[in-house]
Amino acid sequence: MYILTASEAGVSFGTETVLEKISFALDDRARCGVIGVNGCGKSTLLKLITGELEATAGSISIPKGKTVGILKQDDAFTADDENMSVTERMWRAFPEHLWAEKRLSELEPRLASGDEKVIREYTSLHERYVENGGLTYRSRSVSILAKLGFDEAAREQTVASLSGGQRTRLALAVQLSSEPDLLLLDEPTNHLDIATLGWLESFLAAYPKCFMVVSHDRYFLDRVTTQTLSIEHHRAKLYAGGYTKSMEQRRVDREIAERHWKNQQKEIARQEAYIAQQRAWNRERNIIAAESRQKLLDKMVRLERPQDDPRAIRMRFSEASASGNDVLDVRDLSFGYTDRALFRNVNFAVKRGERVLVIGPNGCGKSTLIKLLLGRFAPTRGAIEAGYHVEVGYYDQENQNLTPQNTVLDELWNAYPAKTETEIRSVLGLFRFTGDAVFRTVSVLSGGERARLTLAKLMLSRMNFLLLDEPTNHLDMDSREALETALEAFDGTILMVSHDRYLIEKLATRILMLRPPAPFTSDLLDFPVSQVGRGYTELSEYLEARALDGQFGENLRTVPSKTAAPAPKHVPTLNDVPPAPRTAKEQYLHAKQAAADERRRKSRMERLQQECASLEAELAEVETALYGEASADYVRAAELDARRTALESRLMEVYEAMEE
């Protein structure tokens, strides 16, 4: 049963088209990811679905009686919510239960009268209340709040007193606990730490109804979605599979569409040349032949050329002259407030060329640590020493170093007044600020636009040590990939706070884990990565092995390195990595089985590659014949078209098999 159907839906604001001809359908158990560059219309689509916006063309329909819940990027709470406690606001997500409880309490004293009407109403209402989860919704909600970082004290806070991240997590808790038939989540992973992300993935994996999630977290999408709606150039297309699989299918579709368009253009050019030649000869039979061929050409359904991918940002950090080998030395560092300590006795050193990723649960002090390193906070105890000739570039996750009244152009130009306007506008163009967009004020920019402007300022600064606090927040996938590439190419030193598991996996040469799991006695785990490109995987394996073995040593700064292993397709959570073999015999059998599996994999891959080459060659021959010798033979053309469809279908299966 379809719970959501979009038919040629579109929305425009004046002359500006945001979405057009959007058609797709989701069944009542669908798990759909929505992707696209910032500003492509993802949030607008969710507003169309909820009815907050009305479609200017087409329609979006949801069966009568189905409930819809949405987590918005912006503030989800009203003025009436501000004075409520977190717990009270959670109860408001269940108005039917609250009403039932009130009515039952009104009826209960009247039961002793023996009034059959009262007894029937009470019995019926109580049965519905129990059947719909009335006895468990409070405990379930408290459990969800706890998983999202709200302890007993935090649950008594008022909504008005919450930070931006806490408000987002409370809004997420409200939606998850109410379990609507269609759950819409707009960037739910913002402000979540790695442990909470893992819990959310497990929750959504078991969610019994339909959900759509807008996210730029590639691992998250791969783990929780089975369909992907890709929005670009105002249109949308629904693909099977999570992010990785759908993007491979998208690439194949674009290549096929591009090839079909080119072949048709060749055929059109050939036919037009034939027509021109016949008309040039200007005999009666030539004119008749030209007109006949022109009629066939006019009837041809013209294919649209596939549009280019949306323009990705491009960046390369400008490095100052090299620093000394010792970039940073932190000794016995402690910091806290009057009511609580964030961390104690933190020790680590950073060497030139290292890429150090700082992770840990929300509230453990990661951003505070960055501010301590910058000298913006004074430590409670301990020392921080920078090395020789260290030039620091800082990225603030809240983008607080921007002036709201400035235009985009002035913001960058004021920071680098020696550069010409042409140079400044060229840099802004690399970050998708073109045309009149450079004259917009900073105050009206979206979170993603503010992040890109901050990165543009950072890119022009000459530094050899980057301190980055959640730099991928608010960035779309293309921008994240551009940032990853730039950081990978940077010759200096990087220390970065991040919850992005893909980024940690790809870049980390060391991982600093603040407030590691309970078995560890220190506030810091200093973990060296033995194989760059497997950072998060290696940390997960190490933590899991320590938990299984019950070995919790005191000296956590010296972590034994491990033999490198092939990188997995997806990063596992801390709970789903199998333990390594224990005995020598088990290790031998494990290695033997792995070698046999690898031989079978290589043999299968070779067969698939051979079949792929054969299919592609035959497909090229079929298309050449279809638009050439068979163009005027409808029977032959139909046969070739059917064969082409079969070849394309098999080719896609082979492509998918090669990716597995």
XYZ file of N, CA, C and O in Angstrom, residues 37 233 308-314 426-434 476 478-479:
84
model
N 22.367 18.736 -3.487
C 23.190 19.829 -2.974
C 22.325 20.784 -2.160
O 21.100 20.810 -2.293
N 18.669 19.810 -10.414
C 18.095 20.566 -11.534
C 16.563 20.600 -11.451
O 15.880 20.421 -12.459
N 24.697 18.552 -16.663
C 25.896 18.310 -15.878
C 25.548 18.248 -14.396
O 24.540 18.798 -13.946
N 26.405 17.571 -13.628
C 26.214 17.537 -12.180
C 26.259 18.952 -11.623
O 26.956 19.821 -12.166
N 25.505 19.201 -10.535
C 25.600 20.514 -9.893
C 27.050 20.819 -9.538
O 27.807 19.948 -9.124
N 27.429 22.071 -9.702
C 28.819 22.462 -9.536
C 29.278 22.256 -8.097
O 28.664 22.760 -7.162
N 30.351 21.501 -7.934
C 30.901 21.265 -6.598
C 31.869 22.384 -6.238
O 32.436 23.048 -7.113
N 32.034 22.616 -4.937
C 33.013 23.609 -4.525
C 34.408 23.042 -4.752
O 34.621 21.831 -4.799
N 35.355 23.933 -4.908
C 36.749 23.535 -5.106
C 37.600 24.333 -4.139
O 37.417 25.535 -3.981
N 36.644 35.488 -7.687
C 37.053 34.188 -8.227
C 37.040 33.129 -7.132
O 36.578 31.999 -7.343
N 37.531 33.500 -5.937
C 37.526 32.561 -4.819
C 36.088 32.241 -4.414
O 35.729 31.076 -4.188
N 35.239 33.267 -4.333
C 33.844 33.032 -3.966
C 33.152 32.124 -4.979
O 32.304 31.305 -4.619
N 33.518 32.270 -6.261
C 32.943 31.409 -7.293
C 33.262 29.946 -7.065
O 32.445 29.063 -7.364
N 34.456 29.668 -6.517
C 34.826 28.285 -6.215
C 33.916 27.684 -5.155
O 33.774 26.471 -5.070
N 33.295 28.547 -4.341
C 32.428 28.089 -3.254
C 30.951 28.342 -3.565
O 30.127 28.472 -2.675
N 30.625 28.434 -4.863
C 29.254 28.570 -5.367
C 28.607 29.913 -5.038
O 27.397 30.027 -5.023
N 29.399 30.937 -4.791
C 28.855 32.289 -4.654
C 29.137 33.032 -5.959
O 30.255 33.515 -6.180
N 28.150 33.093 -6.827
C 28.325 33.716 -8.133
C 27.233 34.755 -8.358
O 26.189 34.749 -7.704
N 26.843 19.938 2.117
C 26.256 18.848 1.349
C 27.355 17.858 0.970
O 28.545 18.069 1.245
N 28.721 16.840 -1.914
C 29.767 17.288 -2.831
C 30.768 18.189 -2.112
O 31.982 18.097 -2.331
N 30.260 19.072 -1.254
C 31.148 19.978 -0.520
C 31.995 19.212 0.483
O 33.170 19.528 0.689
